[in-house]
JSON list of C-alpha atoms in Angstrom, two decimals:
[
{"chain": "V", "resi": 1100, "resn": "UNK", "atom": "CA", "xyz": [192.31, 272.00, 215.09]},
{"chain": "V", "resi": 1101, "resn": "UNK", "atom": "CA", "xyz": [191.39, 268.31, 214.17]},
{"chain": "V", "resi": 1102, "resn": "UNK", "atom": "CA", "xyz": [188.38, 266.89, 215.83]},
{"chain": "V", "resi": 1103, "resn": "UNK", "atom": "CA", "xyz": [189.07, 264.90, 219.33]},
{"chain": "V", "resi": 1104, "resn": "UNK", "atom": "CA", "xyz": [190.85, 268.96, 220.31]},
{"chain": "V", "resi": 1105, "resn": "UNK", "atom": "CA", "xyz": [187.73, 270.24, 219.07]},
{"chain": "V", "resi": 1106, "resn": "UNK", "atom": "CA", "xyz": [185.85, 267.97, 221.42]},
{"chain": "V", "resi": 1107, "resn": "UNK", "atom": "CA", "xyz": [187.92, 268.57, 224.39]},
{"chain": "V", "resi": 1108, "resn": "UNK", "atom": "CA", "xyz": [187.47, 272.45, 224.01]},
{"chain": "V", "resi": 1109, "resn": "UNK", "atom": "CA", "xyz": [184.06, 271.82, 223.86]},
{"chain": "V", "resi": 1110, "resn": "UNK", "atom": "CA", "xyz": [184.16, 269.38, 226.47]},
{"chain": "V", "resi": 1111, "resn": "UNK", "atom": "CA", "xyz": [186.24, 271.93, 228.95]},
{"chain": "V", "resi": 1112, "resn": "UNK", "atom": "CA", "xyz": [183.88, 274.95, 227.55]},
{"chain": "V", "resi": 1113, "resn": "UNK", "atom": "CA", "xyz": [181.24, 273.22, 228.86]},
{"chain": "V", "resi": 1114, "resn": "UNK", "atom": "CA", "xyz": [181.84, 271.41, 232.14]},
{"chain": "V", "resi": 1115, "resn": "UNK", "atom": "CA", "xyz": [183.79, 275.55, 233.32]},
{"chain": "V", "resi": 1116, "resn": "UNK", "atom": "CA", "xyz": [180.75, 277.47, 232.04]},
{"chain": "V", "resi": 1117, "resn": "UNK", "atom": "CA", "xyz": [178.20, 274.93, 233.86]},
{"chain": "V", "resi": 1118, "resn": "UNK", "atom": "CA", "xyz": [178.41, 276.41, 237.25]},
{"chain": "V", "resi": 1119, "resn": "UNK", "atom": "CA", "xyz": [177.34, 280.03, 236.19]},
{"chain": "V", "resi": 1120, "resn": "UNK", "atom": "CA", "xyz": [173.64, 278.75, 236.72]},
{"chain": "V", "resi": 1121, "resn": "UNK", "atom": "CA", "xyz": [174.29, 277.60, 239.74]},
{"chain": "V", "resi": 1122, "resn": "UNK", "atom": "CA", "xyz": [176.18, 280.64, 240.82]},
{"chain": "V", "resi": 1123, "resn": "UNK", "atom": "CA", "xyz": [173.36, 282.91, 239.75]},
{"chain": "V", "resi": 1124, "resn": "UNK", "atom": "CA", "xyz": [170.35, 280.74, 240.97]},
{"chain": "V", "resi": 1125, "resn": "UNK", "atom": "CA", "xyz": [171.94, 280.78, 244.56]},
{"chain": "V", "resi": 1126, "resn": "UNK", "atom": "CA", "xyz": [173.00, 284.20, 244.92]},
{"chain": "V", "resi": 1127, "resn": "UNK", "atom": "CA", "xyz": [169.49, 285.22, 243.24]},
{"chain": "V", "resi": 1128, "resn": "UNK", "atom": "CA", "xyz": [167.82, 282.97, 245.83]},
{"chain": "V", "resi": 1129, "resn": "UNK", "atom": "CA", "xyz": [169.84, 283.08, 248.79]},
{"chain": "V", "resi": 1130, "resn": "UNK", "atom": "CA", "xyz": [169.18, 279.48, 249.11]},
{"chain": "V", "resi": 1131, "resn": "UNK", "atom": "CA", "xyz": [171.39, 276.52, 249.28]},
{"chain": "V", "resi": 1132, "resn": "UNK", "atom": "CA", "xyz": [169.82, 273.99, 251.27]},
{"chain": "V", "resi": 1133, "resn": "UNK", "atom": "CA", "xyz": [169.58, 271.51, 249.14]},
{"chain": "V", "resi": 1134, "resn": "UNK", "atom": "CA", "xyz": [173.47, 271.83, 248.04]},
{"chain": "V", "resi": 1135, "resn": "UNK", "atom": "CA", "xyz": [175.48, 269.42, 249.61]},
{"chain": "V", "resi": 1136, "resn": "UNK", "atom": "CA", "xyz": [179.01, 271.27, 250.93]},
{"chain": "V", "resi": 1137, "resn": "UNK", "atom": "CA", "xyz": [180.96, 267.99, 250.73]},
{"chain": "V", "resi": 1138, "resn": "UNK", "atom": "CA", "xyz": [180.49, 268.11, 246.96]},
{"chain": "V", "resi": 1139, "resn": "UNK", "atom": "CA", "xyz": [181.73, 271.29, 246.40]},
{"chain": "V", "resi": 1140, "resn": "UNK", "atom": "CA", "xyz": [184.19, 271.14, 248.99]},
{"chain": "V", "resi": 1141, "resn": "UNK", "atom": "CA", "xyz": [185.77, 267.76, 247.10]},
{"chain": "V", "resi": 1142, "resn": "UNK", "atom": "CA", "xyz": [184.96, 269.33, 243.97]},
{"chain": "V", "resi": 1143, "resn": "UNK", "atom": "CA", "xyz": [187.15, 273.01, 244.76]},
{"chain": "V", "resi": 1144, "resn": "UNK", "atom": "CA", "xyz": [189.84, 271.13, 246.10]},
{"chain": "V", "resi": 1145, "resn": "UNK", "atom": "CA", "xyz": [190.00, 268.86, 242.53]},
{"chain": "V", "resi": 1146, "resn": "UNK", "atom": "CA", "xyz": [189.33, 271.61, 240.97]},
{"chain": "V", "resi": 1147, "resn": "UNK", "atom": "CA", "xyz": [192.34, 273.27, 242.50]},
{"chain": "V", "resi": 1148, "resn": "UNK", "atom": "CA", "xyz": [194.15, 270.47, 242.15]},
{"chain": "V", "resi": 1149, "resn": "UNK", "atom": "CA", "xyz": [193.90, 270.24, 237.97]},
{"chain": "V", "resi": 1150, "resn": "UNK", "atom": "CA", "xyz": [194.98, 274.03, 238.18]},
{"chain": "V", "resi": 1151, "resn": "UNK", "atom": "CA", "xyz": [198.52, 273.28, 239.97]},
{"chain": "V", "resi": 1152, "resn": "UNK", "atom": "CA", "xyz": [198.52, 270.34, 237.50]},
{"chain": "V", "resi": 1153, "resn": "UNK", "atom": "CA", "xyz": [197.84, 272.17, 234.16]},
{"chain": "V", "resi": 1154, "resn": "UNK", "atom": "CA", "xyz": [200.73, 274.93, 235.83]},
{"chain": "V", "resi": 1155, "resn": "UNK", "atom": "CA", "xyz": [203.38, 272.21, 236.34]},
{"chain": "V", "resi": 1156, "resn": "UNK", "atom": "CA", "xyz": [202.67, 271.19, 232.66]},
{"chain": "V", "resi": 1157, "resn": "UNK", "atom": "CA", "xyz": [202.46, 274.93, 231.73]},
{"chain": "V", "resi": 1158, "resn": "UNK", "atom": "CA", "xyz": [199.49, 273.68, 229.64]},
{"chain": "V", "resi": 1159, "resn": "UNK", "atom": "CA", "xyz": [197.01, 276.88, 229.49]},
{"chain": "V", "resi": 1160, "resn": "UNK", "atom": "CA", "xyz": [193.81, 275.96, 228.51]},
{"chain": "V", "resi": 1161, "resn": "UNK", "atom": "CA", "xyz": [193.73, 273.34, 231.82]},
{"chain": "V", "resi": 1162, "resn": "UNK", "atom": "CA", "xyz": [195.01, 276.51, 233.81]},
{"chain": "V", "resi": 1163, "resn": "UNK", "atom": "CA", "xyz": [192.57, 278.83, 232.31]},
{"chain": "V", "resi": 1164, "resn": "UNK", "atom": "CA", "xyz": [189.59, 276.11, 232.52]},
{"chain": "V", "resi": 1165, "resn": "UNK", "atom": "CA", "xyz": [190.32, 274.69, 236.20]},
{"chain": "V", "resi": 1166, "resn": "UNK", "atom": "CA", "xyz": [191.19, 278.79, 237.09]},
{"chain": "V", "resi": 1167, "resn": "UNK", "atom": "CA", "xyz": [187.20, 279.65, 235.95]},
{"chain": "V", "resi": 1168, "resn": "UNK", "atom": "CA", "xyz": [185.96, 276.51, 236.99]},
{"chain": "V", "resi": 1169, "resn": "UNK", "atom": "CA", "xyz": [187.60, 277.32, 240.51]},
{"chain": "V", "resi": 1170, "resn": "UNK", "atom": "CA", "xyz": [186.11, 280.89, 240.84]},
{"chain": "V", "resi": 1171, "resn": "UNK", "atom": "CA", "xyz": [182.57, 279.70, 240.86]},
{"chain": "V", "resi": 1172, "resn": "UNK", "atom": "CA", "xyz": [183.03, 276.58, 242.50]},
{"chain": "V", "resi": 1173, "resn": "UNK", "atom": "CA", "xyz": [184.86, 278.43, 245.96]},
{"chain": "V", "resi": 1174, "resn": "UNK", "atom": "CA", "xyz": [181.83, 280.81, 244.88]},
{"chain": "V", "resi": 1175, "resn": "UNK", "atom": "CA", "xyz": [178.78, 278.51, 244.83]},
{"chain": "V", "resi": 1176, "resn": "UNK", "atom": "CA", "xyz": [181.14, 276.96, 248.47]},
{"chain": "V", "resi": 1177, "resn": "UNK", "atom": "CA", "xyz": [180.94, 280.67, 250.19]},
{"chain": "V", "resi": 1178, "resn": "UNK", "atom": "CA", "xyz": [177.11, 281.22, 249.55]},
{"chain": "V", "resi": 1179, "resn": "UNK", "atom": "CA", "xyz": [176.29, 277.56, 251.08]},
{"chain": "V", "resi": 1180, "resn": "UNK", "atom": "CA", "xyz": [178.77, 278.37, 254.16]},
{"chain": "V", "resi": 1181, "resn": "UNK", "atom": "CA", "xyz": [176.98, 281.54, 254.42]},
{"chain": "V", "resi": 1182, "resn": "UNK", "atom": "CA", "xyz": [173.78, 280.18, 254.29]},
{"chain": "V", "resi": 1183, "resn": "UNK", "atom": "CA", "xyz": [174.48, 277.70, 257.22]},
{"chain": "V", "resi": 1184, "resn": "UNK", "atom": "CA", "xyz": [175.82, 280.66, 258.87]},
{"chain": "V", "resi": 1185, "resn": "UNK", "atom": "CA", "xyz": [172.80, 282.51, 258.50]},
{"chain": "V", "resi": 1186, "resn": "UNK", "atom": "CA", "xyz": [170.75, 279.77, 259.66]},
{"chain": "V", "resi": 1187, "resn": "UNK", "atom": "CA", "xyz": [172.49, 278.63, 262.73]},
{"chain": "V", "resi": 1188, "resn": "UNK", "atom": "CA", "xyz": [172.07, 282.57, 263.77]},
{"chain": "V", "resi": 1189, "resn": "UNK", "atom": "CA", "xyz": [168.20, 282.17, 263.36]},
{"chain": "V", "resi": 1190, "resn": "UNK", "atom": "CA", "xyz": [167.92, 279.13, 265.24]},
{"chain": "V", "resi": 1191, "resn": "UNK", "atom": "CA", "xyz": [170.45, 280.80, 268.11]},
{"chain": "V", "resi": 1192, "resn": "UNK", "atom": "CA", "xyz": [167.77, 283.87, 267.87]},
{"chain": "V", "resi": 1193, "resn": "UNK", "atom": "CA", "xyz": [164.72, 281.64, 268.30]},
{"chain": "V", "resi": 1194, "resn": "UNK", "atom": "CA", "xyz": [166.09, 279.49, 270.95]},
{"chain": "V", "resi": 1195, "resn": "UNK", "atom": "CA", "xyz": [167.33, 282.98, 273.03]},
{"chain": "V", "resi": 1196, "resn": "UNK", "atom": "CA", "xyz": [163.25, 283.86, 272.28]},
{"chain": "V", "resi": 1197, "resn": "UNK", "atom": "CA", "xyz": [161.41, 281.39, 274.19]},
{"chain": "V", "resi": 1198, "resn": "UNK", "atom": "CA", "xyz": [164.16, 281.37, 277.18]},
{"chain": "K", "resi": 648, "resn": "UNK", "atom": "CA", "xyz": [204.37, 257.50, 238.93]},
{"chain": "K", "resi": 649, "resn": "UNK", "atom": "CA", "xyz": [206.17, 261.25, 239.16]},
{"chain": "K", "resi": 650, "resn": "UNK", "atom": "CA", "xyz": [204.91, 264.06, 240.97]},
{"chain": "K", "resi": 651, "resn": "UNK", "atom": "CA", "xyz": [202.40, 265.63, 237.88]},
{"chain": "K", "resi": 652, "resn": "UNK", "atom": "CA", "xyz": [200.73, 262.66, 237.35]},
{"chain": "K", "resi": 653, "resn": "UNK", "atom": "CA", "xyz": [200.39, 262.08, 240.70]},
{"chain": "K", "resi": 654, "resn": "UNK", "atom": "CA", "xyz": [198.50, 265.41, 241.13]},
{"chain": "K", "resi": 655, "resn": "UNK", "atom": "CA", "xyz": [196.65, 264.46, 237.85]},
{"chain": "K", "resi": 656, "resn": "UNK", "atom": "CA", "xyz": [195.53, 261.58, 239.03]},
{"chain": "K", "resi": 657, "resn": "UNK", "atom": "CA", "xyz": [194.59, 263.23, 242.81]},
{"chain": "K", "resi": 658, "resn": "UNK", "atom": "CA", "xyz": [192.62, 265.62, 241.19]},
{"chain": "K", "resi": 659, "resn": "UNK", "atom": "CA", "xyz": [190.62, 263.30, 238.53]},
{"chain": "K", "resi": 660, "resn": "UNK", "atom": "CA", "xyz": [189.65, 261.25, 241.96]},
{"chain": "K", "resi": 661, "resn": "UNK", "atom": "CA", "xyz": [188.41, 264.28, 243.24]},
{"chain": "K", "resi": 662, "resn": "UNK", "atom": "CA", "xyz": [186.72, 265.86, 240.98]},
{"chain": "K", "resi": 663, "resn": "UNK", "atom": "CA", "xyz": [184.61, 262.23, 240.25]},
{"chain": "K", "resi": 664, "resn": "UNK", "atom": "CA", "xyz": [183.85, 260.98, 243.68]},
{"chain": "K", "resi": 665, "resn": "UNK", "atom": "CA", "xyz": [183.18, 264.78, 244.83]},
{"chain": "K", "resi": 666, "resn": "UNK", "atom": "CA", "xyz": [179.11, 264.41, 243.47]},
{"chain": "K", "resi": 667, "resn": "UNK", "atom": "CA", "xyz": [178.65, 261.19, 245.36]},
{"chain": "K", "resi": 668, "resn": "UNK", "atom": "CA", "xyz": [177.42, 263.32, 248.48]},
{"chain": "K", "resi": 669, "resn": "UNK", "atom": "CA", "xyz": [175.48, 265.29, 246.28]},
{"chain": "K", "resi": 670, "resn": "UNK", "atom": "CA", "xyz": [173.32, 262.19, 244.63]},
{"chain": "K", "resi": 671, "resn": "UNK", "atom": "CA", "xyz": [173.39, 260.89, 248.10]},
{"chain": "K", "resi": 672, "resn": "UNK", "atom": "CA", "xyz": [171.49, 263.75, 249.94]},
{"chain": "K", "resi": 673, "resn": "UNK", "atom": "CA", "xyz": [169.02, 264.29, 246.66]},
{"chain": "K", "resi": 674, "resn": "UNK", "atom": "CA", "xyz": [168.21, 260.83, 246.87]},
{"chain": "K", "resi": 675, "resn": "UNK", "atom": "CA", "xyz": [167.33, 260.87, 250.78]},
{"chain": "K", "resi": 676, "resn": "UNK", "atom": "CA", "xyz": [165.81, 264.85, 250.76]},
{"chain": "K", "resi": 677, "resn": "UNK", "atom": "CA", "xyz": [163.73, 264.25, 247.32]},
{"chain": "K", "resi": 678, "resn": "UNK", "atom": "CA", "xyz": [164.44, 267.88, 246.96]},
{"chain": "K", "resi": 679, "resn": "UNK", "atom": "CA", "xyz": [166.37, 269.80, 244.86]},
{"chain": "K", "resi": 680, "resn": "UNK", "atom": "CA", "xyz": [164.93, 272.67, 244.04]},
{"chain": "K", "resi": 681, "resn": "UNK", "atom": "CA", "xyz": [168.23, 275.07, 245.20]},
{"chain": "K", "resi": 682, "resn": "UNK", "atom": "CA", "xyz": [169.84, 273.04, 242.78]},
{"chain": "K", "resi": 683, "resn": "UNK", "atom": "CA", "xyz": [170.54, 274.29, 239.45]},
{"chain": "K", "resi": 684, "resn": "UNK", "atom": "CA", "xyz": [168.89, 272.04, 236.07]},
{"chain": "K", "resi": 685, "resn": "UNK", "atom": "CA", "xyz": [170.87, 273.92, 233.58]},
{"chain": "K", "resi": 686, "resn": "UNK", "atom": "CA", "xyz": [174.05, 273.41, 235.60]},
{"chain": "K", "resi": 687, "resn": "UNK", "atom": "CA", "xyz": [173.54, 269.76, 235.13]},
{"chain": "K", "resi": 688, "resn": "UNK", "atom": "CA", "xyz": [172.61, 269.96, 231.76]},
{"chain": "K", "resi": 689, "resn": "UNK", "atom": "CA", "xyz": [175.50, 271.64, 230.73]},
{"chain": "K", "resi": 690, "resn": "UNK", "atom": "CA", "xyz": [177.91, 269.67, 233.19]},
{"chain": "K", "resi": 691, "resn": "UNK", "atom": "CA", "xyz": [176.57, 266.05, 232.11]},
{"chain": "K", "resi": 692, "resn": "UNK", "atom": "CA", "xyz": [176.95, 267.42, 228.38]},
{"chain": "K", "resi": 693, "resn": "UNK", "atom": "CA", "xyz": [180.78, 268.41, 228.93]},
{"chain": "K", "resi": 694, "resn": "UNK", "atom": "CA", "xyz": [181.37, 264.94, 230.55]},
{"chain": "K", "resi": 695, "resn": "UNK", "atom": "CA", "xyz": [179.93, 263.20, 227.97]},
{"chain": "K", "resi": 696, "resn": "UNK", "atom": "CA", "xyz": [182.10, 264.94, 225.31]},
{"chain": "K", "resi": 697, "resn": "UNK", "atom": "CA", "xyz": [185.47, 264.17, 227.83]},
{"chain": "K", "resi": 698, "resn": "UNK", "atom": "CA", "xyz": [184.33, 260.69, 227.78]},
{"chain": "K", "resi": 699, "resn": "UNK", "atom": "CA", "xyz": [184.17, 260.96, 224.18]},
{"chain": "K", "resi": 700, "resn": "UNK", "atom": "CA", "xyz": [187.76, 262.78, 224.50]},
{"chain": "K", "resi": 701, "resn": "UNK", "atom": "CA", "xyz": [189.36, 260.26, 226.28]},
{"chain": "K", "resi": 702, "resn": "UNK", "atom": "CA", "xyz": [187.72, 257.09, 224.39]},
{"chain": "K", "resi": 703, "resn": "UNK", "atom": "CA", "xyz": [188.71, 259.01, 220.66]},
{"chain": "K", "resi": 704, "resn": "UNK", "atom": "CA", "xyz": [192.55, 259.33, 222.70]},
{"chain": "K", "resi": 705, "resn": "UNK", "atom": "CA", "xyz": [191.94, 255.33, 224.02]},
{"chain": "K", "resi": 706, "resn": "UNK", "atom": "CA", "xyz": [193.00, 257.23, 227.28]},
{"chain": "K", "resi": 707, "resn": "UNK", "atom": "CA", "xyz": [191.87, 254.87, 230.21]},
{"chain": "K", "resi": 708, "resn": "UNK", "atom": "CA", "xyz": [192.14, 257.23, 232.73]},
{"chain": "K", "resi": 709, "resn": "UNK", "atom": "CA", "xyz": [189.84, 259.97, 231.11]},
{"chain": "K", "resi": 710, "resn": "UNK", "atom": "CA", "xyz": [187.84, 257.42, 229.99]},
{"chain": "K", "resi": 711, "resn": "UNK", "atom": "CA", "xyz": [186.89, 256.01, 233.56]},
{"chain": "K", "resi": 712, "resn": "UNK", "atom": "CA", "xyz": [187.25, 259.26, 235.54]},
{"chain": "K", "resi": 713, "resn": "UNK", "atom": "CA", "xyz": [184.26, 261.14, 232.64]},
{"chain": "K", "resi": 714, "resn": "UNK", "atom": "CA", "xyz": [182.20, 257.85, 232.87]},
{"chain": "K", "resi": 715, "resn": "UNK", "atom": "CA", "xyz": [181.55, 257.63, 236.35]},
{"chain": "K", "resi": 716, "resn": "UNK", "atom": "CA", "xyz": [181.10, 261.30, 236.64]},
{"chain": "K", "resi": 717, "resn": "UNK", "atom": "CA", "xyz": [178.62, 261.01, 233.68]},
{"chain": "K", "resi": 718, "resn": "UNK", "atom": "CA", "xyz": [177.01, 258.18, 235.99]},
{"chain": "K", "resi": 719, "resn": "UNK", "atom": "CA", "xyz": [176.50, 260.35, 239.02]},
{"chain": "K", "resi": 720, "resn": "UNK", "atom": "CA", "xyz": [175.66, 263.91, 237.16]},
{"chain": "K", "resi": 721, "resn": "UNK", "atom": "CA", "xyz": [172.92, 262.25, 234.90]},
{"chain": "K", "resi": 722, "resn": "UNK", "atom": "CA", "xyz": [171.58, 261.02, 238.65]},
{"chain": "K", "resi": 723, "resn": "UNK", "atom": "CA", "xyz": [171.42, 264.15, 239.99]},
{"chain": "K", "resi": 724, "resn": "UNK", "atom": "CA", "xyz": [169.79, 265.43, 236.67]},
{"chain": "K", "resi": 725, "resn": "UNK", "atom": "CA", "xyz": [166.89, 262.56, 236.71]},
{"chain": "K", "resi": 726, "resn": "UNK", "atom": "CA", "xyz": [166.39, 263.07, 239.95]},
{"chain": "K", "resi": 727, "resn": "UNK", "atom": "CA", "xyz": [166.28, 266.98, 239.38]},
{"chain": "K", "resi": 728, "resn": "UNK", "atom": "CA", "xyz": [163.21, 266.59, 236.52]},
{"chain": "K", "resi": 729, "resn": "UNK", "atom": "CA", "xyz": [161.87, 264.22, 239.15]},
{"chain": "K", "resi": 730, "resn": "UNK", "atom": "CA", "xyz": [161.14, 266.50, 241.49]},
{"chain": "K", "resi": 731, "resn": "UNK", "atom": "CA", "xyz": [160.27, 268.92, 239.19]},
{"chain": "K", "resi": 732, "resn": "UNK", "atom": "CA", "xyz": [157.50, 267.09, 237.41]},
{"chain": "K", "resi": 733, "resn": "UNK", "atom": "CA", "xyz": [156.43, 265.92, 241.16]},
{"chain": "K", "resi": 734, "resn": "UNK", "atom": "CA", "xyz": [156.13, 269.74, 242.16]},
{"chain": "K", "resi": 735, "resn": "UNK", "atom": "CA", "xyz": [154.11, 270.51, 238.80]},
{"chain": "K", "resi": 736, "resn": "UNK", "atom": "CA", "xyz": [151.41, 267.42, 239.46]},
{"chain": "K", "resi": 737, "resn": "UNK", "atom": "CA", "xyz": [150.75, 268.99, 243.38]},
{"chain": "K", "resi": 738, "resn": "UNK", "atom": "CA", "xyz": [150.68, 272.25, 241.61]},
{"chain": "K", "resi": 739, "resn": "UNK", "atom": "CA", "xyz": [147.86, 270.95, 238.95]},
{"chain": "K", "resi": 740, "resn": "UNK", "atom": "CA", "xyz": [146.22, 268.49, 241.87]},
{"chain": "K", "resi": 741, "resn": "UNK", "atom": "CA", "xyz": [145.99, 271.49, 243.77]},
{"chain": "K", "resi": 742, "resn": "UNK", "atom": "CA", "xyz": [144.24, 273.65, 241.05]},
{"chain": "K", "resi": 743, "resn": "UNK", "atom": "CA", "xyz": [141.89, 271.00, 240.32]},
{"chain": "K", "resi": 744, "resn": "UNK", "atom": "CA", "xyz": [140.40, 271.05, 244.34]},
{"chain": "K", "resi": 745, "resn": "UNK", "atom": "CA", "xyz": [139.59, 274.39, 243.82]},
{"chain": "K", "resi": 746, "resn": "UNK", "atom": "CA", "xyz": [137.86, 274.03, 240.48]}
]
C-alpha cells in the first residue's frame, strides 16, 4: 500500500472508531443533554448516504467504514431521542403533581 | 453530474454542515460535559489525515469537505477543554473557601 492509501485507512480508521466514546460515555451516563440531535440526525443521514454511495461503487472499505460509522451514529441518535423522551415524561409527571 | 456522484457529493454536504448545530448550541450552553473529548480527538485527527488525503490526491472536493469539518470539530474540541478547565478552577476555587 503506498502512502496517501495508507493515510486514508488511517484517516477512515479513525473518523469510524471516534464515536465509540461517545457511544459508551452516553449509555454509561444516560445523559445527552448537551448533544445536539440535529447533528447527528444530519450526520446519520450522510453517513447513510456515503454507504449507498460506496455500494453503487461496490467500493468496500467506504461500505464497511460508513456501515460502522452508521451503527453508532443511529446509536448515539436513539439514546438522545430517548433521553428527551424520558424527560418530557418527568416534566408531564411533575406538572400532573402540583394539579 | 451522474447519479453516484451526486450521492457523493449529498453525502460530503452532510456529513460537513451536520456539526454546525453542534458548535452552535456549545457555544450558547457553555456546556459540554455529555459530550465526548476523546470522540473529538479522534474525529478531528481522522479529518485532518482526509484533508491530508484529499490535498496528497489534489482532490478539491475532499479537500474542502475535511477542511471545514476540521474547522468546526477542532471548535467543538476547544470549546470542550474550555469548559473543562472552567469546571476544574470552580472545583479548586471551591476547595480553597474551605481551607
Amino acid at each position: 500500500m503506498d502512502m496517501t492509501n495508507l493515510i486514508g485507512t488511517l484517516a477512515g480508521g479513525l473518523t469510524t472508531i471516534a464515536f465509540i466514546p461517545q457511544v459508551a460515555r452516553t449509555w454509561k451516563t444516560g445523559s445527552s443533554r448537551d448533544i445536539s440531535l440535529f447533528t447527528y440526525l444530519l450526520f446519520s443521514s450522510g453517513v447513510l448516504l456515503w454507504l449507498i454511495y460506496g455500494i453503487r461503487l461496490q467500493a468496500l472499505p467506504i461500505m464497511l467504514a460508513n456501515g460502522v460509522t452508521l451503527l453508532l451514529s443511529v446509536s448515539i441518535l436513539a439514546l438522545k431521542v430517548r433521553d428527551i423522551l424520558r424527560t418530557r415524561r418527568r416534566i408531564r409527571a411533575a406538572d400532573q403533581r402540583t394539579l
